[in-house]
Structures are given as C-alpha cells and as structure tokens.
Tab-separated table of C-alpha atoms in Angstrom:
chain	number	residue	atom	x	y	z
A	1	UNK	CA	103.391	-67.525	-12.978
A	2	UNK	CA	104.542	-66.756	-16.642
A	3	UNK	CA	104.887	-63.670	-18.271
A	4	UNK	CA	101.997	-64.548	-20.015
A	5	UNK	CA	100.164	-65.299	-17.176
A	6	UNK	CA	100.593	-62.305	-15.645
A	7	UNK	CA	97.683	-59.875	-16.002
A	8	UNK	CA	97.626	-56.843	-18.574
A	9	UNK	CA	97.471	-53.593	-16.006
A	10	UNK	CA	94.281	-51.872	-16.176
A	11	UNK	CA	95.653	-48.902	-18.549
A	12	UNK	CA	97.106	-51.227	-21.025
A	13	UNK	CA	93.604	-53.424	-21.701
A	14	UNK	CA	91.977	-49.460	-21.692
A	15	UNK	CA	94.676	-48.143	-24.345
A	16	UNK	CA	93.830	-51.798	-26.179
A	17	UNK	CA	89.913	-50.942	-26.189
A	18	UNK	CA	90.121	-47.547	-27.178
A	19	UNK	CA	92.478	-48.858	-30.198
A	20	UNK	CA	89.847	-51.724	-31.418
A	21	UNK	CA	86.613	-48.531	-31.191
A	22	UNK	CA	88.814	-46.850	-32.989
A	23	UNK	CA	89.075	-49.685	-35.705
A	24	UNK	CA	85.818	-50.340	-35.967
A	25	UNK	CA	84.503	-46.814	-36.418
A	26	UNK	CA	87.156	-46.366	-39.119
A	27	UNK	CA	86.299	-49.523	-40.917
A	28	UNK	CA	82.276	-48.876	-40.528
A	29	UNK	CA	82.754	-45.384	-41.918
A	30	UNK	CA	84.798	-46.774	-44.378
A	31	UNK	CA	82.198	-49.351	-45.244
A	32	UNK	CA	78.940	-47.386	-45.586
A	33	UNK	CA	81.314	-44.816	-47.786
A	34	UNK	CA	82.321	-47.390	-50.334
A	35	UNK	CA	79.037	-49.153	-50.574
A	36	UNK	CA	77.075	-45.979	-51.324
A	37	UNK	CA	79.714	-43.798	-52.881
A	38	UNK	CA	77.595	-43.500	-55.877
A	39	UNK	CA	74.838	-42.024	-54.033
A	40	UNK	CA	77.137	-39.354	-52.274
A	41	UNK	CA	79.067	-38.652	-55.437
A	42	UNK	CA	75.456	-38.308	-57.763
A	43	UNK	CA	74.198	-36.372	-54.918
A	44	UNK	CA	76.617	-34.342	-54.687
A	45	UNK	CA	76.923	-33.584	-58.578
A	46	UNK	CA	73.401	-32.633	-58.470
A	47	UNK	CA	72.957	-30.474	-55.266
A	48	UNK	CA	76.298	-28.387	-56.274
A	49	UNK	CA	74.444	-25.864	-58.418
A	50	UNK	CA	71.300	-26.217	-55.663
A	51	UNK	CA	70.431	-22.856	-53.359
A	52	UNK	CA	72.633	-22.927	-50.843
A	53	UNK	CA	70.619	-20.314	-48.712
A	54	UNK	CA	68.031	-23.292	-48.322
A	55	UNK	CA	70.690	-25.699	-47.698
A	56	UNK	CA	71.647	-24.095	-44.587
A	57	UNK	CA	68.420	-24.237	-43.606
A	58	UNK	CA	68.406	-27.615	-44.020
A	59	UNK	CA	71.283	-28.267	-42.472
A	60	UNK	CA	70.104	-26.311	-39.529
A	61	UNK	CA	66.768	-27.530	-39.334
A	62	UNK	CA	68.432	-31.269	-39.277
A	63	UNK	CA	71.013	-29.967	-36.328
A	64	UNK	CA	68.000	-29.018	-34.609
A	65	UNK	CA	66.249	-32.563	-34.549
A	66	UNK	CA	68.584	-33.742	-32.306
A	67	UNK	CA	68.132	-31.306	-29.438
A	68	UNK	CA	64.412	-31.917	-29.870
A	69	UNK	CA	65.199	-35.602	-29.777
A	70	UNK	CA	66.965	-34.948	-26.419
A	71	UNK	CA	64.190	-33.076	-25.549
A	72	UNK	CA	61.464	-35.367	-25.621
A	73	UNK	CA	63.488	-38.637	-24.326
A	74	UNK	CA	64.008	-35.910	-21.096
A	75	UNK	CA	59.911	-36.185	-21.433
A	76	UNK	CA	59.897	-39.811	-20.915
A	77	UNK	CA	61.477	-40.396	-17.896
A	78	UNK	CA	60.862	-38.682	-14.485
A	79	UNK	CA	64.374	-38.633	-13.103
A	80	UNK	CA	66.744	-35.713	-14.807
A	81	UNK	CA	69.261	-36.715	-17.172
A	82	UNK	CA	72.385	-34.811	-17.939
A	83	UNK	CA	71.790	-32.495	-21.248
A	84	UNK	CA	74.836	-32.549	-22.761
A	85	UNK	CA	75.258	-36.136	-23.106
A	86	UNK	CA	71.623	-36.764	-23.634
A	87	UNK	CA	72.267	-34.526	-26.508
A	88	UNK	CA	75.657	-35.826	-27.782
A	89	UNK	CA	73.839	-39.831	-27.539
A	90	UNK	CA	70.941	-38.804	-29.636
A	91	UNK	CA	73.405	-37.748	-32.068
A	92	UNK	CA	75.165	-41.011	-32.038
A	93	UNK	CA	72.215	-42.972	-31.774
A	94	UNK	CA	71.302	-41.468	-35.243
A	95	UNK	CA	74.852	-42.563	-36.827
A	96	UNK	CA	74.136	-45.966	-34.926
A	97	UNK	CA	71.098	-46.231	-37.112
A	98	UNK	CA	72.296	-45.779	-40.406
A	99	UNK	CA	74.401	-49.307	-39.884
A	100	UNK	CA	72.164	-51.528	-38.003
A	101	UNK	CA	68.236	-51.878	-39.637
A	102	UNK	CA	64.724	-51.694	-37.673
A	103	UNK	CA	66.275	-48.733	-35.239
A	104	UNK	CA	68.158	-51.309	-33.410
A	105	UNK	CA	71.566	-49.427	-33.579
A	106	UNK	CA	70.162	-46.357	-32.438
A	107	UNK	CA	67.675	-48.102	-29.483
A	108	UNK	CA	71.112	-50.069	-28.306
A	109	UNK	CA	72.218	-46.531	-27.585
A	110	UNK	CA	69.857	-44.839	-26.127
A	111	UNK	CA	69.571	-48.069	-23.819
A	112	UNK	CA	72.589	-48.228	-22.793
A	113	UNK	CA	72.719	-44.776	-22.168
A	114	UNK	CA	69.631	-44.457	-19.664
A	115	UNK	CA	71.211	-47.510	-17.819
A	116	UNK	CA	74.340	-45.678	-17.057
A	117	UNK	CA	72.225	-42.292	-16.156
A	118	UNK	CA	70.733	-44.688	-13.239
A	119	UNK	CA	67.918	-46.367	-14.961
A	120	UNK	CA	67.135	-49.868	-14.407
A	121	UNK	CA	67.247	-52.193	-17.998
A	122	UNK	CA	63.342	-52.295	-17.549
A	123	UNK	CA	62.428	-48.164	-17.190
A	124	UNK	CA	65.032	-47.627	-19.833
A	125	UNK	CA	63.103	-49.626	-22.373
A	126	UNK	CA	59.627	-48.209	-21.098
A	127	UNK	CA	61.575	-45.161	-21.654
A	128	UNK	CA	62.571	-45.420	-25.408
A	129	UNK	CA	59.352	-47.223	-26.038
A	130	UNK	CA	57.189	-44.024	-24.285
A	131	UNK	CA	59.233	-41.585	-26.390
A	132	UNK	CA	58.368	-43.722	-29.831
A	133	UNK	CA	54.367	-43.951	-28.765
A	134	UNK	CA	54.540	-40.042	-28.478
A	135	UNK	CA	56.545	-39.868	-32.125
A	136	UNK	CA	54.388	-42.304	-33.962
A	137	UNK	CA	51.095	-40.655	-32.343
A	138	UNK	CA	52.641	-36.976	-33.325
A	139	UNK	CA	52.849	-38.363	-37.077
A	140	UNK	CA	49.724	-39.987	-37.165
A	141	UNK	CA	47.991	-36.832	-35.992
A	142	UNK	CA	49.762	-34.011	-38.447
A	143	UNK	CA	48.984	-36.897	-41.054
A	144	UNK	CA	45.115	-36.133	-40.630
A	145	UNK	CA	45.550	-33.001	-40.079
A	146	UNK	CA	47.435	-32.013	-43.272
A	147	UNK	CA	45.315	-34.578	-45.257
A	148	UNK	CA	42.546	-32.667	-44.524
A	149	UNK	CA	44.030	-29.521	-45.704
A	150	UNK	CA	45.346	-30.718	-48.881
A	151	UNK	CA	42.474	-32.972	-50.027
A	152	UNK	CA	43.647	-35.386	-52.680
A	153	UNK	CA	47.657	-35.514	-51.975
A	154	UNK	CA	46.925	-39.313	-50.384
A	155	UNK	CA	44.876	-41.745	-52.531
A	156	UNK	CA	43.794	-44.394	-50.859
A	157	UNK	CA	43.355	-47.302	-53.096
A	158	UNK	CA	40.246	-48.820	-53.176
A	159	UNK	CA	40.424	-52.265	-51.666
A	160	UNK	CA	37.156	-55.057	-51.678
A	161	UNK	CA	35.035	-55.346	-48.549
A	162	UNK	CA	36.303	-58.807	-48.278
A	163	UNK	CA	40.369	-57.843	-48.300
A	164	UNK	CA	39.823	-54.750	-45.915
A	165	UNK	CA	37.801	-57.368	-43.564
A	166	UNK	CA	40.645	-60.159	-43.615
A	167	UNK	CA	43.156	-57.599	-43.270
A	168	UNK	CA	41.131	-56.357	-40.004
A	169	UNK	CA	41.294	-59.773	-38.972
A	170	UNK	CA	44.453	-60.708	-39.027
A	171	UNK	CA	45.472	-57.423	-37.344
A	172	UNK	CA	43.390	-58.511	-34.398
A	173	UNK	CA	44.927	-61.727	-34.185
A	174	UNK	CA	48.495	-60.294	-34.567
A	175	UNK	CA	47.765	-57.658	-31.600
A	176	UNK	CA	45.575	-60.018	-29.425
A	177	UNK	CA	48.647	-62.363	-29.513
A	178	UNK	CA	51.161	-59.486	-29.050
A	179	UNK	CA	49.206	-58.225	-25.725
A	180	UNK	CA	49.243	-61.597	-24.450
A	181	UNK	CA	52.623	-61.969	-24.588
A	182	UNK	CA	53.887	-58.498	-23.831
A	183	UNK	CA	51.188	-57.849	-21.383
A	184	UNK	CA	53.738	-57.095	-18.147
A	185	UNK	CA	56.045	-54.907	-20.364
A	186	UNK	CA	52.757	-53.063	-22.126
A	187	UNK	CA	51.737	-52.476	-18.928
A	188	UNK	CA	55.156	-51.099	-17.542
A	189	UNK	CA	54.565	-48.513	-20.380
A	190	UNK	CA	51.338	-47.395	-19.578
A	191	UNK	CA	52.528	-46.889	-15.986
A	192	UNK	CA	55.533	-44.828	-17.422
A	193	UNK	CA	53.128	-42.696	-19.164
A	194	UNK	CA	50.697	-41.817	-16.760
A	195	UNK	CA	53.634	-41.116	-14.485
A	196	UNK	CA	55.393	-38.916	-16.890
A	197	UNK	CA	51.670	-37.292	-17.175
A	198	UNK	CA	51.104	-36.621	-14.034
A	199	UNK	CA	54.451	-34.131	-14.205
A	200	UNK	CA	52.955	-31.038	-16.523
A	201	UNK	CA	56.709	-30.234	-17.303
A	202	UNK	CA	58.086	-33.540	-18.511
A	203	UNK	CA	54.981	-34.113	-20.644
A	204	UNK	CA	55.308	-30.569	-22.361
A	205	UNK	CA	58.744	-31.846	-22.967
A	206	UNK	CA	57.907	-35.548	-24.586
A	207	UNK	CA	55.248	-34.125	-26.431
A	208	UNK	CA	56.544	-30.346	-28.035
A	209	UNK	CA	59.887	-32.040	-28.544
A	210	UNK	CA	58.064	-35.305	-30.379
A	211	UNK	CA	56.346	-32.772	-32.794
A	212	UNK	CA	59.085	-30.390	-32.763
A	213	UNK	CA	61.547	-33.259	-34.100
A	214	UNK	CA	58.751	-34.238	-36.985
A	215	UNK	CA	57.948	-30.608	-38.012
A	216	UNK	CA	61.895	-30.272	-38.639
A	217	UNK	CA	62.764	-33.207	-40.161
A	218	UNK	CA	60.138	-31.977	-42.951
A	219	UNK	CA	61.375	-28.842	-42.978
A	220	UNK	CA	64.589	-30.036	-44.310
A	221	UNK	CA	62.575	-31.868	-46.720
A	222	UNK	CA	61.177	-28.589	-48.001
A	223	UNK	CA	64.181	-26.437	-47.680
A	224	UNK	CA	65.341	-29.142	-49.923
A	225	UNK	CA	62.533	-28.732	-52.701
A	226	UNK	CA	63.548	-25.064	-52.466
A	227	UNK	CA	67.069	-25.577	-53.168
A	228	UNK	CA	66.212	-27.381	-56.248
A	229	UNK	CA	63.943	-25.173	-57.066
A	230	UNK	CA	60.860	-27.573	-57.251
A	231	UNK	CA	57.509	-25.786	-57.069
A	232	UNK	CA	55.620	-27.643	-54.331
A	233	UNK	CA	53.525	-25.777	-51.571
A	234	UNK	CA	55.170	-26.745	-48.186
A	235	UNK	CA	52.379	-28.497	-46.628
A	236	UNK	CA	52.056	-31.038	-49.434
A	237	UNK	CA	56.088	-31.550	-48.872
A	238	UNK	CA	55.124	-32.220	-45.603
A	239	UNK	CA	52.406	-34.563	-46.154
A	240	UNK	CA	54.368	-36.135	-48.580
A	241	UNK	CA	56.992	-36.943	-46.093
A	242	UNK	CA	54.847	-38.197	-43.028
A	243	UNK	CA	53.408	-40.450	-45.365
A	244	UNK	CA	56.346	-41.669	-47.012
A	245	UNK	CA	58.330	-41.842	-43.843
A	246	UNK	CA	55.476	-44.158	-42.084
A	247	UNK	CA	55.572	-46.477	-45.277
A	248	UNK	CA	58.995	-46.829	-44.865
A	249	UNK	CA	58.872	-47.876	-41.626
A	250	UNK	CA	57.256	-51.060	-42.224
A	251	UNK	CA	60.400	-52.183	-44.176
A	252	UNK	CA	62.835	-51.569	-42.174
A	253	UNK	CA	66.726	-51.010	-43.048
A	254	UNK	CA	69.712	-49.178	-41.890
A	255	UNK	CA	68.502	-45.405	-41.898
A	256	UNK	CA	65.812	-46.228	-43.624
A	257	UNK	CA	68.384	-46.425	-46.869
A	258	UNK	CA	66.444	-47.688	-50.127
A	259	UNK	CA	62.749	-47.769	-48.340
A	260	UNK	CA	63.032	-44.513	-47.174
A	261	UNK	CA	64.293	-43.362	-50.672
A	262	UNK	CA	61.712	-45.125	-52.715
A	263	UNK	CA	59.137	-44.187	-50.896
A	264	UNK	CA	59.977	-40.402	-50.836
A	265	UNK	CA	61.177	-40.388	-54.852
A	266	UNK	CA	57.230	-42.326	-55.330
A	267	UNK	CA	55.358	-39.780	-53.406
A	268	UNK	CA	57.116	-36.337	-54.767
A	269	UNK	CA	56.641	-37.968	-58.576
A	270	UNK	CA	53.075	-39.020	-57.643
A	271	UNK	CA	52.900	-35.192	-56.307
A	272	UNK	CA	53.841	-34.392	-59.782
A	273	UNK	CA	57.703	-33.692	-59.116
A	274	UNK	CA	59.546	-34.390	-62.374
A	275	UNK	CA	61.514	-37.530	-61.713
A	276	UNK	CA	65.379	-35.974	-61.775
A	277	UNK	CA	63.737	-32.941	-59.453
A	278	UNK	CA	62.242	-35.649	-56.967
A	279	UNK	CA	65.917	-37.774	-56.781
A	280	UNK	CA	67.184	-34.426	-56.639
A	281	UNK	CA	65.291	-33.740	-53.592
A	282	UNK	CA	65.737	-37.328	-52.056
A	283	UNK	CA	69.429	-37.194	-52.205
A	284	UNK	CA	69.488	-34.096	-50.580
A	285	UNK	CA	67.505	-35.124	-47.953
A	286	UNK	CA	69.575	-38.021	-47.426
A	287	UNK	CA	72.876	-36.207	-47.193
A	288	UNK	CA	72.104	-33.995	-44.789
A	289	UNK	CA	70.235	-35.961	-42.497
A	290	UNK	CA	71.922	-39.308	-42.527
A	291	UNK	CA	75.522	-39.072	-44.504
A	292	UNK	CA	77.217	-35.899	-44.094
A	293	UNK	CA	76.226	-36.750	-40.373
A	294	UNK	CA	77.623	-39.947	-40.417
A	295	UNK	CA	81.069	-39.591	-39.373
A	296	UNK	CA	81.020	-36.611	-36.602
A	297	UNK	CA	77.985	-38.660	-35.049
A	298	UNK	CA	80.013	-42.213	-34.908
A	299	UNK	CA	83.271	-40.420	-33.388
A	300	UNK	CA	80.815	-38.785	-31.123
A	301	UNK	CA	79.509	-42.515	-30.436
A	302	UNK	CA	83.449	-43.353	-29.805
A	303	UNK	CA	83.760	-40.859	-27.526
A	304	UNK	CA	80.737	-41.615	-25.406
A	305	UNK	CA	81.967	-45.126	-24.570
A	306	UNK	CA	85.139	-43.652	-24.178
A	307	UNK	CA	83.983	-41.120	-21.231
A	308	UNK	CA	81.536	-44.359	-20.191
A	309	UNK	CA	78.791	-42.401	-20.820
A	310	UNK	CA	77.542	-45.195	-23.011
C-alpha cells in the first residue's frame, strides 16, 4: 500500500473538517457583509443619533425570542430535549436563515438537531412542522384581535365577487391536491399534536412560547419606532408587523431580506410614518434581529457541529 493509500487517522480528517466549517462560515459572513454593506452602513448612519434606552430594549426583546423559540419547539415534542443546546440551535437556526430562502436554512437545523436528540427523521419534521402550525395560528389570532381594536389600520381592498370566487377555487384545488399527496405526513402531524395535547405542560410550552416569540419580535419593532422617535401607538406597530410579516412570507427569501423590508417600510408609510422615519425603523429592525446577530449565531452554528450536536 502507498503512502497515499494509506488512510488519514481519524484526528487528521477531524482537524481537516473543522478547518473547511471554518472556511465557509468566514466566507458566508463575508458574503452577506459585502452584498448588503450599504444597508448596515445607512443603517447604521441613521440609528447613531436614535434612543439608545429603546435600543436595548430591542436588543433584549430580540435575545429573548430565541429562548421562547426553544421554548415552544420543547412544546412540540414529548420526549425532553437538552436546554442549552436547544437554545444555542435556535440561535443558529436563525443565522442559518438569513442565507438560505423559504426557512430552509433554519428547518435544516432544527432537523438535524432533533435527529441527534433521538428523534426519528419522521417525528423531527412533525416536530418543526407542529411548532410552525402553533406560530402561524398565534399570528393569525393577535391579527384579529388587534384588527379589531384598531379599526381601519388594514384595508382590505375591495375585490369583484367573481375574483374572490376563482381565488376560493383555486385554493381548494391547491389544498385538495396537497392533502392527497401529503395525507400520511398530515396525518403524522395531527397525531403529534393531539399527543403533545394530551401533556398540559408541553402544550403550555408550544403555545405561551409561540405567542411569547411573536409578542417580542414586535416589541422590538416598537422599541424601534421609539428610538426614532416616530409617534405610533404600540398596538398599531404591532398590527402593522403581523401583517407585514405574513405578507412577506408568501415571498420567500433569505431572512425575509427585501420582502420583509418592503412590506414593513409599505405598512408604517401607509400608517402614516414619514418615509425616512419608516426606513429608519425598518433598518433598525433588521439590524438587530437578523445582522448584528449574524455572526455570533453562525460561529454558534460552527460550534454545534463541532460538539455533534448538529
């Protein structure tokens, strides 16, 4: 057998891994910096002369959401997962998702992290799937309940009878077709969730962290309307958020960059927010919950596969 033959010992092909992470974490932070250094730099101009008091609270409030994350994927599942690392993965998965669109880089991590608490590939995507029914139905539910306290904020256009009753149509086709086809794993779901319901505790936990991890994420929308000192009552800011956030959604890109932006910037100037004010208040938003994040979450990814927690 040649040298080259001759297998590379265990600790060598380890030390080689650990060297190509590294790499690619550099050269992914390094990426997402260059390509939106002029929204970091213009963000940064403008939020330099913001209250800082309210700042902190968004930077707090956005700390937060991840423990509340943690808390309501410990909901989901009936076995207990270690709380440290659940914590420390929802962090990553959130770096994760500003690279890769549609949630995929954050749902690869939370994946891969149930399977190595124990879970099978199929409860581990019931799992992440339970925890996002609980999030979209926690949205959906402060949405009607704020709308009703702040009549007016969300104007639905007025559509024909004949374009609301195709659009019906076609979304019964589109989930007809979807339940045949994902029938067994829909299914697999609903069994997770009754499961997870029949344990008092661990649906207290989906559920208060699921609207726990909404509630703050707006708060750090107001705190930043504070900072900039833009004179909107807090449940409109709130409002204005769900809605924009669940518009947003249905383009989907990494973090939500340029949907999520547009559609916040739209509703704040629709609000009546003065256009610098509301890309005042978007860029804030963004820094502290997706780029000033960025880099502590993806060496907190690195570190995760490192320890083979992920």
């Amino acid at each position: 057998m040649t040298s080259e033959q001759v297998p590379l010992p265990a600790a060598r092909r380890h030390a080689y891994w650990q060297t190509a992470l590294t790499a690619a974490v550099v050269a992914a932070v390094g990426y997402a910096v260059h390509r939106h250094w002029p929204v970091l730099r213009t963000g940064a101009v403008r939020l330099a002369v913001a209250d800082q008091g309210w700042l902190l609270v968004g930077a707090l409030a956005t700390g937060a959401t991840w423990a509340c994350a943690a808390l309501a994927q410990q909901g989901a599942v009936r076995r207990r997962l270690p709380a440290g690392p659940l914590v420390a993965a929802q962090f990553a998965a959130t770096a994760a998702g500003q690279l890769l669109p549609a949630g995929i880089g954050a749902a690869a991590v939370g994946l891969r992290f149930l399977m190595r608490c124990g879970l099978s590939p199929g409860r581990s995507a019931a799992a992440l799937a339970v925890k996002a029914a609980a999030g979209a139905s926690v949205r959906g539910a402060l949405i009607v309940v704020l709308a009703a306290g702040c009549p007016g904020v969300l104007r639905m256009p007025r559509l024909p009878v004949a374009g609301v009753a195709a659009v019906a149509g076609v979304l019964f086709v589109a989930g007809a077709a979807l339940w045949r086809r994902c029938r067994p794993a829909i299914a697999a779901v609903l069994a997770d969730v009754r499961a997870v319901h029949a344990r008092p505790g661990r649906a207290a936990a989906l559920w208060g962290g699921s609207a726990a991890f909404v509630a703050l994420h707006a708060l750090v929308l107001v705190a930043v309307t504070r900072a900039v000192a833009l004179p909107l009552a807090a449940d409109r800011v709130a409002l204005l958020y769900l809605a924009a956030s669940g518009a947003a959604a249905l383009l989907p890109t990494p973090g939500g960059l340029g949907s999520l932006d547009a559609a916040l910037a739209l509703a704040l100037t629709a609000a009546g927010a003065p256009g610098a004010a509301a890309a005042s208040v978007v860029l804030g938003y963004r820094l502290l919950t997706g780029w000033l994040p960025l880099l502590p979450g993806l060496l907190v990814l690195a570190m995760l596969v490192r320890r083979r927690a992920l």
